[in-house]
Tab-separated table of C-alpha atoms in Angstrom:
chain	number	residue	atom	x	y	z
A	18	MET	CA	162.730	90.973	102.283
A	19	GLY	CA	165.039	91.532	105.658
A	20	HIS	CA	165.675	89.319	108.095
A	21	ALA	CA	164.015	88.479	110.787
A	22	PRO	CA	166.599	89.940	114.047
A	23	GLN	CA	168.021	87.505	115.884
A	24	PHE	CA	167.470	87.425	119.997
A	25	HIS	CA	169.361	85.147	122.378
A	26	ARG	CA	166.628	83.388	124.311
A	27	ARG	CA	168.246	81.384	126.430
A	28	PRO	CA	170.834	82.368	129.241
A	29	VAL	CA	174.006	82.605	127.027
A	30	GLY	CA	175.384	84.458	130.202
A	31	ARG	CA	174.582	87.835	131.201
A	32	SER	CA	175.515	91.014	129.778
A	33	ALA	CA	178.885	91.909	130.753
A	34	ILE	CA	177.502	93.305	134.027
A	35	ALA	CA	180.016	94.574	136.623
A	36	ALA	CA	178.953	93.257	140.361
A	37	PRO	CA	177.675	96.075	141.621
A	38	ILE	CA	178.044	97.580	145.060
A	39	ILE	CA	175.878	96.844	147.540
A	40	GLN	CA	176.212	99.855	150.197
A	41	GLY	CA	173.917	98.566	152.991
A	42	TRP	CA	172.330	101.335	153.852
A	43	CYS	CA	170.102	104.133	152.216
A	44	PRO	CA	171.363	107.804	151.739
A	45	GLY	CA	170.282	110.519	153.980
A	46	ALA	CA	170.704	114.167	155.229
A	47	LEU	CA	173.282	113.922	157.147
A	48	ARG	CA	174.400	111.045	155.520
A	49	PRO	CA	174.049	111.783	151.478
A	50	MET	CA	175.032	109.599	148.969
A	51	GLN	CA	177.674	110.489	146.097
A	52	SER	CA	175.782	109.792	142.734
A	53	GLY	CA	177.118	110.181	139.189
A	54	ASP	CA	174.941	113.913	139.088
A	55	GLY	CA	176.527	114.608	142.569
A	56	LEU	CA	175.516	114.170	146.151
A	57	VAL	CA	171.891	112.620	146.716
A	58	VAL	CA	170.311	114.078	150.213
A	59	ARG	CA	167.433	112.467	151.239
A	60	VAL	CA	164.709	114.129	153.471
A	61	ARG	CA	162.280	112.242	155.589
A	62	PRO	CA	158.994	113.921	156.447
A	63	HIS	CA	158.013	113.568	159.994
A	64	GLY	CA	154.881	111.075	159.375
A	65	GLY	CA	155.389	111.168	155.366
A	66	ARG	CA	153.813	114.968	155.490
A	67	LEU	CA	155.075	118.422	154.422
A	68	THR	CA	153.337	121.745	155.021
A	69	GLN	CA	153.006	124.339	152.606
A	70	ALA	CA	156.256	126.100	154.287
A	71	GLN	CA	158.277	122.762	154.122
A	72	ALA	CA	157.176	121.829	150.730
A	73	ALA	CA	158.140	125.557	149.548
A	74	GLY	CA	161.505	125.620	151.390
A	75	ILE	CA	162.603	122.169	149.519
A	76	ALA	CA	161.639	123.521	146.184
A	77	THR	CA	164.010	126.556	146.984
A	78	LEU	CA	167.047	124.593	148.976
A	79	ALA	CA	166.916	122.506	146.038
A	80	ALA	CA	167.156	124.994	143.371
A	81	GLN	CA	169.827	127.017	145.413
A	82	TYR	CA	172.207	124.437	146.358
A	83	GLY	CA	171.485	121.283	144.188
A	84	ASN	CA	170.580	120.613	140.724
A	85	GLY	CA	166.911	121.446	140.802
A	86	LEU	CA	165.537	117.757	140.583
A	87	ILE	CA	164.032	116.219	143.378
A	88	ASP	CA	162.528	112.599	143.602
A	89	LEU	CA	160.265	110.574	145.634
A	90	SER	CA	161.716	107.801	147.163
A	91	ALA	CA	160.243	104.036	147.431
A	92	ARG	CA	160.331	104.736	150.674
A	93	ALA	CA	157.909	107.784	151.081
A	94	ASN	CA	160.703	110.238	150.607
A	95	VAL	CA	162.458	113.276	149.137
A	96	GLN	CA	165.508	113.722	147.544
A	97	LEU	CA	167.482	116.461	146.391
A	98	ARG	CA	170.127	115.518	143.589
A	99	GLY	CA	173.107	117.673	142.515
A	100	VAL	CA	173.947	118.729	146.061
A	101	ARG	CA	178.279	119.454	145.926
A	102	ALA	CA	180.210	119.262	148.734
A	103	ASP	CA	180.689	122.781	149.321
A	104	THR	CA	176.430	123.749	149.491
A	105	HIS	CA	175.726	120.608	151.854
A	106	ALA	CA	176.363	122.185	154.748
A	107	PRO	CA	174.002	125.557	154.185
A	108	LEU	CA	171.277	122.998	152.432
A	109	ILE	CA	171.270	121.505	155.819
A	110	ALA	CA	170.679	124.558	157.403
A	111	GLY	CA	168.249	125.624	155.706
A	112	LEU	CA	166.522	122.316	156.111
A	113	ALA	CA	167.378	122.464	159.807
A	114	ASP	CA	165.200	125.912	160.112
A	115	LEU	CA	161.963	123.574	158.401
A	116	GLY	CA	162.468	121.351	161.054
A	117	LEU	CA	163.333	118.439	158.875
A	118	ILE	CA	166.318	118.193	160.609
A	119	ASP	CA	167.259	115.328	163.284
A	120	PRO	CA	169.436	116.057	166.115
A	121	SER	CA	172.418	113.415	165.040
A	122	LEU	CA	173.071	110.853	162.467
A	123	GLU	CA	172.254	107.940	164.520
A	124	ALA	CA	168.397	109.838	165.546
A	125	GLU	CA	168.227	110.274	161.553
A	126	THR	CA	169.069	106.655	160.771
A	127	ARG	CA	166.484	105.219	163.597
A	128	ARG	CA	163.401	107.216	162.577
A	129	ASN	CA	162.869	105.426	159.020
A	130	VAL	CA	159.215	105.332	159.355
A	131	ILE	CA	156.715	104.820	156.613
A	132	VAL	CA	152.928	106.119	157.273
A	133	THR	CA	149.485	105.404	155.565
A	134	PRO	CA	148.786	108.503	153.243
A	135	TYR	CA	145.122	107.827	154.093
A	136	TRP	CA	145.648	108.648	157.761
A	137	GLN	CA	142.611	110.888	158.527
A	138	HIS	CA	143.127	113.599	161.523
A	139	ASP	CA	140.470	111.764	164.226
A	140	ASP	CA	141.690	108.165	163.586
A	141	GLY	CA	145.084	108.522	166.090
A	142	THR	CA	147.406	107.733	163.334
A	143	ALA	CA	148.862	111.162	164.299
A	144	ALA	CA	149.450	110.243	167.852
A	145	VAL	CA	150.918	107.016	166.959
A	146	THR	CA	153.524	108.570	164.812
A	147	ALA	CA	154.838	111.077	166.933
A	148	GLN	CA	154.826	108.589	169.941
A	149	LEU	CA	157.321	106.550	168.002
A	150	ILE	CA	159.094	109.018	166.470
A	151	GLU	CA	159.950	110.702	169.528
A	152	ALA	CA	160.713	106.787	171.555
A	153	LEU	CA	163.363	106.378	168.378
A	154	ARG	CA	164.671	109.974	168.958
A	155	GLU	CA	165.757	109.629	172.246
A	156	ASP	CA	166.871	105.490	172.152
A	157	ASP	CA	170.279	106.090	171.776
A	158	ASP	CA	171.416	102.655	172.342
A	159	LEU	CA	169.089	100.926	169.498
A	160	ALA	CA	171.676	100.742	166.961
A	161	LEU	CA	169.957	99.557	163.886
A	162	PRO	CA	170.597	98.389	160.776
A	163	GLY	CA	170.717	101.154	157.582
A	164	LYS	CA	167.461	99.602	156.799
A	165	PHE	CA	165.478	98.541	159.204
A	166	GLY	CA	161.970	100.715	159.313
A	167	PHE	CA	158.993	100.623	160.982
A	168	ALA	CA	155.680	100.716	159.115
A	169	ILE	CA	152.291	102.573	160.474
A	170	ASP	CA	149.389	100.789	157.966
A	171	THR	CA	146.516	102.156	160.363
A	172	GLY	CA	143.758	102.334	157.748
A	173	LEU	CA	141.144	100.590	157.289
A	174	HIS	CA	142.845	98.225	154.893
A	175	PRO	CA	146.628	98.227	155.034
A	176	VAL	CA	148.464	99.726	151.957
A	177	LEU	CA	152.025	99.462	152.729
A	178	ARG	CA	152.464	95.440	153.028
A	179	ASN	CA	154.621	95.493	149.809
A	180	ILE	CA	156.775	98.222	150.892
A	181	SER	CA	160.146	97.906	152.634
A	182	ALA	CA	159.569	97.470	156.184
A	183	ASP	CA	160.662	95.343	160.017
A	184	ILE	CA	158.159	96.158	162.490
A	185	ARG	CA	153.849	96.684	161.226
A	186	CYS	CA	151.008	98.485	162.819
A	187	GLU	CA	148.102	97.251	161.557
A	188	ARG	CA	144.085	97.031	162.337
A	189	ASP	CA	142.868	93.171	162.754
A	190	GLY	CA	139.606	91.968	161.146
A	191	ALA	CA	138.024	93.901	164.092
A	192	GLY	CA	139.902	97.331	163.792
A	193	ARG	CA	142.027	96.457	166.585
A	194	LEU	CA	145.316	97.667	167.159
A	195	LEU	CA	148.224	94.567	166.125
A	196	CYS	CA	152.033	94.798	166.186
A	197	ARG	CA	154.087	92.459	164.383
A	198	ALA	CA	156.897	91.116	162.963
A	199	ASP	CA	157.210	91.664	159.643
A	200	GLY	CA	156.738	87.945	157.902
A	201	ALA	CA	155.104	86.455	160.625
A	202	THR	CA	151.337	85.849	160.840
A	203	HIS	CA	150.959	86.446	164.285
A	204	GLY	CA	151.052	89.717	166.464
A	205	ALA	CA	150.610	91.637	169.632
A	206	LEU	CA	147.345	93.649	170.247
A	207	ILE	CA	147.910	96.655	171.866
A	208	ALA	CA	146.286	99.920	172.812
A	209	PRO	CA	147.413	103.139	170.873
A	210	GLU	CA	149.038	104.509	174.036
A	211	ASP	CA	151.456	100.998	173.501
A	212	VAL	CA	152.285	101.091	170.094
A	213	ALA	CA	155.634	102.747	170.715
A	214	SER	CA	156.959	101.068	173.524
A	215	THR	CA	155.556	97.217	172.059
A	216	ALA	CA	157.443	98.489	168.741
A	217	LEU	CA	161.043	99.169	170.730
A	218	ALA	CA	160.134	95.953	172.719
A	219	LEU	CA	160.073	93.988	169.301
A	220	THR	CA	163.451	96.057	168.046
A	221	ARG	CA	165.338	95.184	171.136
A	222	TRP	CA	164.368	91.590	170.491
A	223	PHE	CA	165.149	91.298	167.523
A	224	LEU	CA	168.667	93.077	168.071
A	225	ASP	CA	169.051	90.825	171.283
A	226	SER	CA	168.547	87.191	169.330
A	227	GLY	CA	170.966	88.054	166.531
A	228	GLY	CA	169.442	90.097	163.992
A	229	VAL	CA	172.057	91.776	163.064
A	230	LYS	CA	175.087	90.953	161.056
A	231	ASN	CA	177.721	92.234	160.341
A	232	GLY	CA	176.468	95.846	160.303
A	233	ARG	CA	172.926	94.438	158.030
A	234	GLY	CA	169.600	92.414	158.935
A	235	ARG	CA	165.892	92.445	157.722
A	236	MET	CA	163.316	90.757	160.159
A	237	ALA	CA	161.568	88.645	157.928
A	238	ALA	CA	165.441	86.903	157.213
A	239	HIS	CA	165.705	86.638	160.480
A	240	LEU	CA	162.461	85.256	161.495
A	241	ALA	CA	162.601	83.106	158.133
A	242	ALA	CA	166.431	81.098	159.660
A	243	GLY	CA	164.051	80.122	162.750
A	244	ALA	CA	164.859	83.018	165.359
A	245	GLN	CA	161.401	82.550	167.437
A	246	LEU	CA	159.041	85.166	168.430
A	247	PRO	CA	158.647	86.092	172.414
A	248	ALA	CA	155.493	84.897	173.104
A	249	ILE	CA	153.559	88.184	173.227
A	250	PHE	CA	154.299	88.612	169.123
A	251	ALA	CA	153.252	84.909	168.381
A	252	ALA	CA	149.865	84.221	170.568
A	253	TYR	CA	147.342	86.079	168.652
A	254	PRO	CA	146.630	84.108	165.876
A	255	ALA	CA	145.564	87.398	163.389
A	256	GLN	CA	143.353	88.128	161.005
A	257	ILE	CA	146.075	89.271	158.140
A	258	LEU	CA	143.378	91.937	155.908
A	259	PRO	CA	143.767	91.532	152.362
A	260	SER	CA	146.317	94.450	150.731
A	261	ALA	CA	144.474	97.154	149.170
A	262	PRO	CA	144.976	97.465	145.443
A	263	ILE	CA	148.212	99.772	144.814
A	264	PRO	CA	146.142	103.124	144.272
A	265	ARG	CA	146.477	105.295	141.109
A	266	PRO	CA	146.493	109.217	140.411
A	267	GLY	CA	142.571	110.517	141.042
A	268	ARG	CA	139.925	111.511	144.210
A	269	VAL	CA	140.755	109.545	147.118
A	270	ALA	CA	139.786	109.663	150.677
A	271	GLY	CA	141.551	113.084	151.788
A	272	GLY	CA	142.595	114.517	149.134
A	273	PHE	CA	143.519	114.509	145.142
A	274	MET	CA	146.374	111.579	144.151
A	275	VAL	CA	149.401	113.204	141.150
A	276	GLY	CA	151.567	110.936	140.556
A	277	LEU	CA	155.467	112.089	138.692
A	278	ALA	CA	157.428	110.466	135.850
A	279	PHE	CA	159.964	107.626	137.499
A	280	GLY	CA	158.438	109.781	141.334
A	281	GLN	CA	160.811	112.752	139.888
A	282	MET	CA	160.015	116.456	139.515
A	283	GLU	CA	161.874	119.939	138.951
A	284	ALA	CA	162.009	122.639	142.159
A	285	PRO	CA	159.132	124.799	140.525
A	286	THR	CA	156.708	121.778	140.628
A	287	MET	CA	157.279	121.319	144.087
A	288	ALA	CA	156.823	124.400	144.310
A	289	ALA	CA	153.767	124.966	142.778
A	290	LEU	CA	151.964	122.072	144.688
A	291	ALA	CA	152.879	123.427	147.752
A	292	ASP	CA	150.772	126.453	146.519
A	293	LEU	CA	148.013	124.143	146.132
A	294	ALA	CA	148.207	122.198	149.894
A	295	THR	CA	150.005	120.140	152.277
A	296	LEU	CA	151.661	117.123	150.991
A	297	ARG	CA	151.157	113.589	151.544
A	298	ILE	CA	154.761	111.656	150.570
A	299	THR	CA	153.679	107.964	149.377
A	300	PRO	CA	155.932	105.571	148.628
A	301	TRP	CA	154.190	104.441	145.210
A	302	ARG	CA	156.291	108.131	143.862
A	303	MET	CA	153.196	110.204	144.152
A	304	VAL	CA	151.680	112.774	146.145
A	305	LEU	CA	148.299	112.795	147.918
A	306	LEU	CA	147.171	116.605	147.698
A	307	GLU	CA	145.332	116.993	151.108
A	308	GLY	CA	141.442	118.422	150.573
A	309	VAL	CA	142.125	119.061	146.891
A	310	GLU	CA	139.185	117.833	144.877
A	311	HIS	CA	140.186	118.377	141.389
A	312	ALA	CA	143.007	117.437	139.145
A	313	PRO	CA	145.560	120.924	139.294
A	314	ASP	CA	146.231	122.052	136.081
A	315	LEU	CA	150.087	122.026	136.290
A	316	PRO	CA	152.518	120.182	133.864
A	317	GLY	CA	154.878	117.584	134.374
A	318	LEU	CA	152.110	115.166	136.780
A	319	ILE	CA	150.238	112.118	136.432
A	320	VAL	CA	146.530	112.566	137.330
A	321	GLU	CA	144.665	109.773	135.086
A	322	ALA	CA	144.478	106.593	136.346
A	323	ASP	CA	145.661	104.931	132.585
A	324	ASP	CA	148.256	106.767	132.051
A	325	PRO	CA	151.067	104.837	130.290
A	326	LEU	CA	153.850	106.051	132.626
A	327	LEU	CA	152.211	104.395	135.772
A	328	ARG	CA	153.281	100.580	133.538
A	329	VAL	CA	156.876	101.931	134.598
A	330	ILE	CA	159.500	102.301	136.963
A	331	ALA	CA	163.010	103.028	136.279
A	332	CYS	CA	165.891	104.138	138.524
A	333	PRO	CA	167.362	107.268	137.243
A	334	GLY	CA	170.202	105.121	135.758
A	335	ALA	CA	173.635	106.257	133.577
A	336	PRO	CA	174.410	109.082	133.756
A	337	ALA	CA	172.572	110.325	137.239
A	338	CYS	CA	173.318	106.834	138.805
A	339	LEU	CA	177.435	106.087	138.905
A	340	GLN	CA	176.948	101.846	138.800
A	341	ALA	CA	174.260	101.865	136.101
A	342	LEU	CA	175.370	100.924	132.708
A	343	GLN	CA	172.760	102.483	130.383
A	344	PRO	CA	170.222	105.106	130.538
A	345	THR	CA	166.821	103.993	131.655
A	346	ARG	CA	164.180	106.437	131.901
A	347	PRO	CA	164.329	106.931	127.825
A	348	ILE	CA	163.669	103.615	126.979
A	349	ALA	CA	161.308	102.517	129.549
A	350	THR	CA	159.143	106.004	128.040
A	351	ALA	CA	159.655	104.570	124.904
A	352	LEU	CA	158.095	101.218	125.646
A	353	ALA	CA	155.539	102.246	128.366
A	354	PRO	CA	152.727	102.526	125.811
A	355	TYR	CA	152.722	98.900	124.255
A	356	LEU	CA	152.305	97.300	127.505
A	357	PRO	CA	149.152	95.700	128.661
A	358	ALA	CA	147.321	98.490	130.745
A	359	ASP	CA	147.709	95.683	133.780
A	360	ALA	CA	151.242	94.843	133.060
A	361	LEU	CA	154.578	96.669	135.031
A	362	LEU	CA	158.249	96.916	133.777
A	363	HIS	CA	160.972	97.558	135.831
A	364	VAL	CA	164.262	99.468	133.705
A	365	SER	CA	167.609	98.790	136.117
A	366	GLY	CA	170.814	99.885	135.226
A	367	CYS	CA	172.521	97.486	137.262
A	368	ALA	CA	171.727	94.036	139.147
A	369	LYS	CA	170.909	95.760	142.277
A	370	GLY	CA	167.180	96.830	140.999
A	371	CYS	CA	167.648	100.025	143.305
A	372	ALA	CA	164.049	101.865	141.823
A	373	HIS	CA	162.322	98.438	142.365
A	374	PRO	CA	163.945	95.437	144.873
A	375	GLN	CA	161.002	92.961	144.705
A	376	ALA	CA	160.448	90.985	141.523
A	377	ALA	CA	158.004	92.849	138.731
A	378	PRO	CA	156.475	90.726	136.018
A	379	LEU	CA	158.867	92.328	133.471
A	380	THR	CA	162.536	93.634	133.810
A	381	LEU	CA	165.130	95.059	131.845
A	382	VAL	CA	168.458	94.866	133.803
A	383	ALA	CA	171.313	96.788	131.826
A	384	GLY	CA	174.607	95.827	130.865
A	385	ALA	CA	177.840	97.205	129.000
A	386	ASP	CA	176.352	95.965	125.902
A	387	GLY	CA	172.436	95.916	126.673
A	388	PHE	CA	169.916	95.286	128.630
A	389	ASP	CA	169.141	91.767	129.584
A	390	LEU	CA	165.288	90.865	129.880
A	391	ILE	CA	163.657	88.662	133.053
A	392	ARG	CA	160.557	87.826	133.519
A	393	ALA	CA	158.826	87.533	137.016
A	394	GLY	CA	162.042	87.994	139.028
A	395	PRO	CA	163.924	91.263	140.852
A	396	ALA	CA	166.785	92.595	138.458
A	397	ASP	CA	169.136	89.985	139.767
A	398	GLY	CA	167.439	87.066	138.643
A	399	GLY	CA	168.070	84.773	135.102
A	400	PRO	CA	167.437	86.195	132.099
A	401	ALA	CA	165.004	84.680	129.499
A	402	LEU	CA	166.213	87.411	126.408
A	403	CYS	CA	169.992	88.455	126.627
A	404	HIS	CA	171.950	91.554	125.194
A	405	LEU	CA	168.644	93.662	123.861
A	406	THR	CA	169.944	97.141	122.522
A	407	TYR	CA	167.988	100.363	122.342
A	408	ASP	CA	167.425	99.761	118.932
A	409	GLN	CA	165.967	96.531	118.979
A	410	LEU	CA	163.783	97.153	121.899
A	411	ARG	CA	162.305	100.246	120.297
A	412	SER	CA	161.655	98.543	116.828
A	413	HIS	CA	160.030	95.376	118.463
A	414	PRO	CA	158.411	96.449	121.634
A	415	ASP	CA	156.365	93.096	121.066
A	416	LEU	CA	159.507	91.212	122.585
A	417	LEU	CA	158.196	92.324	126.513
A	418	THR	CA	154.717	91.469	125.389
A	419	GLU	CA	155.105	88.042	124.395
A	420	TYR	CA	156.189	87.455	127.969
A	421	CYS	CA	153.549	89.696	129.933
């Protein structure tokens, strides 16, 4: 009889992990980020929406000036991969022709606005979003940290509560608009025409009260450190509505939601989606196809709500990311079928946890000699098991279910 495999069940020291480099900013179109497969160029769709012409244009540009791979980010953005230094300028020119480029890097950085994909054409969300974007574009004195952002979560129930944002526009229990700081239980009741001015007033308070240190800062951390909000944002005891469940693929209000394995598609898939409908890009690495009622018959899409690939999140991993210490998506794909239906596994190529910065029920973090398993924690948390190899994980997926 063979011997049972041995695993380190106590933290005997993390895998040999070099400290990852924390950039403190996200890639953009005008400020791309170098990765293992070239430059990553992030496009921020206005209001999270791409017209059919814009989506088709992005597909063409991704194939012409990148490696043809397109990622959906956790902030509802679209990333073109494999762009070279000599193809960046013509790519930007092409994106500008599509109306997807800001007038300056500073304006691009400020326009970090995520919108609920469930907005309706008559509910005022589009107008509120346009006003905020215009106000951010025009305010050249607003020097925001690279990750500071706004959430327009104006549906009947909030869906962006677990998505990174610093200022949130939501509805209270009576359906009224509320502007509140992330991390606060109070906010300011506002009229739709006052959303932009109120959000910018709260932003300026954040800056003036010392929310930014060494070029970085987030609202929730600022409040947790003891900062006191202005009276207007602390006077109304908001009835904070519970967050709606994370959406799944299928028929939804306004169209059909489709998923993509690890939020990545090839340019022909984007082109095929553009032929079908206007696209709303979501922060769950899914796309809402406006007005579509049935699952598209296209390869590479996740259209079933119980698809095992929805149970795993994984960054690009090595070699696509310069900081990743192992390939991530092969092991995530292999383990997905063994996870319980309500489980979530995050596989991270390093301790930064870019694909899922929050805690996950299960997290595998790559090291030079394998993976460490973290239970109910983020990628930089303390491991329950250490130095697990790809073969061990493939042969013993019960190691994960034991900790579910």
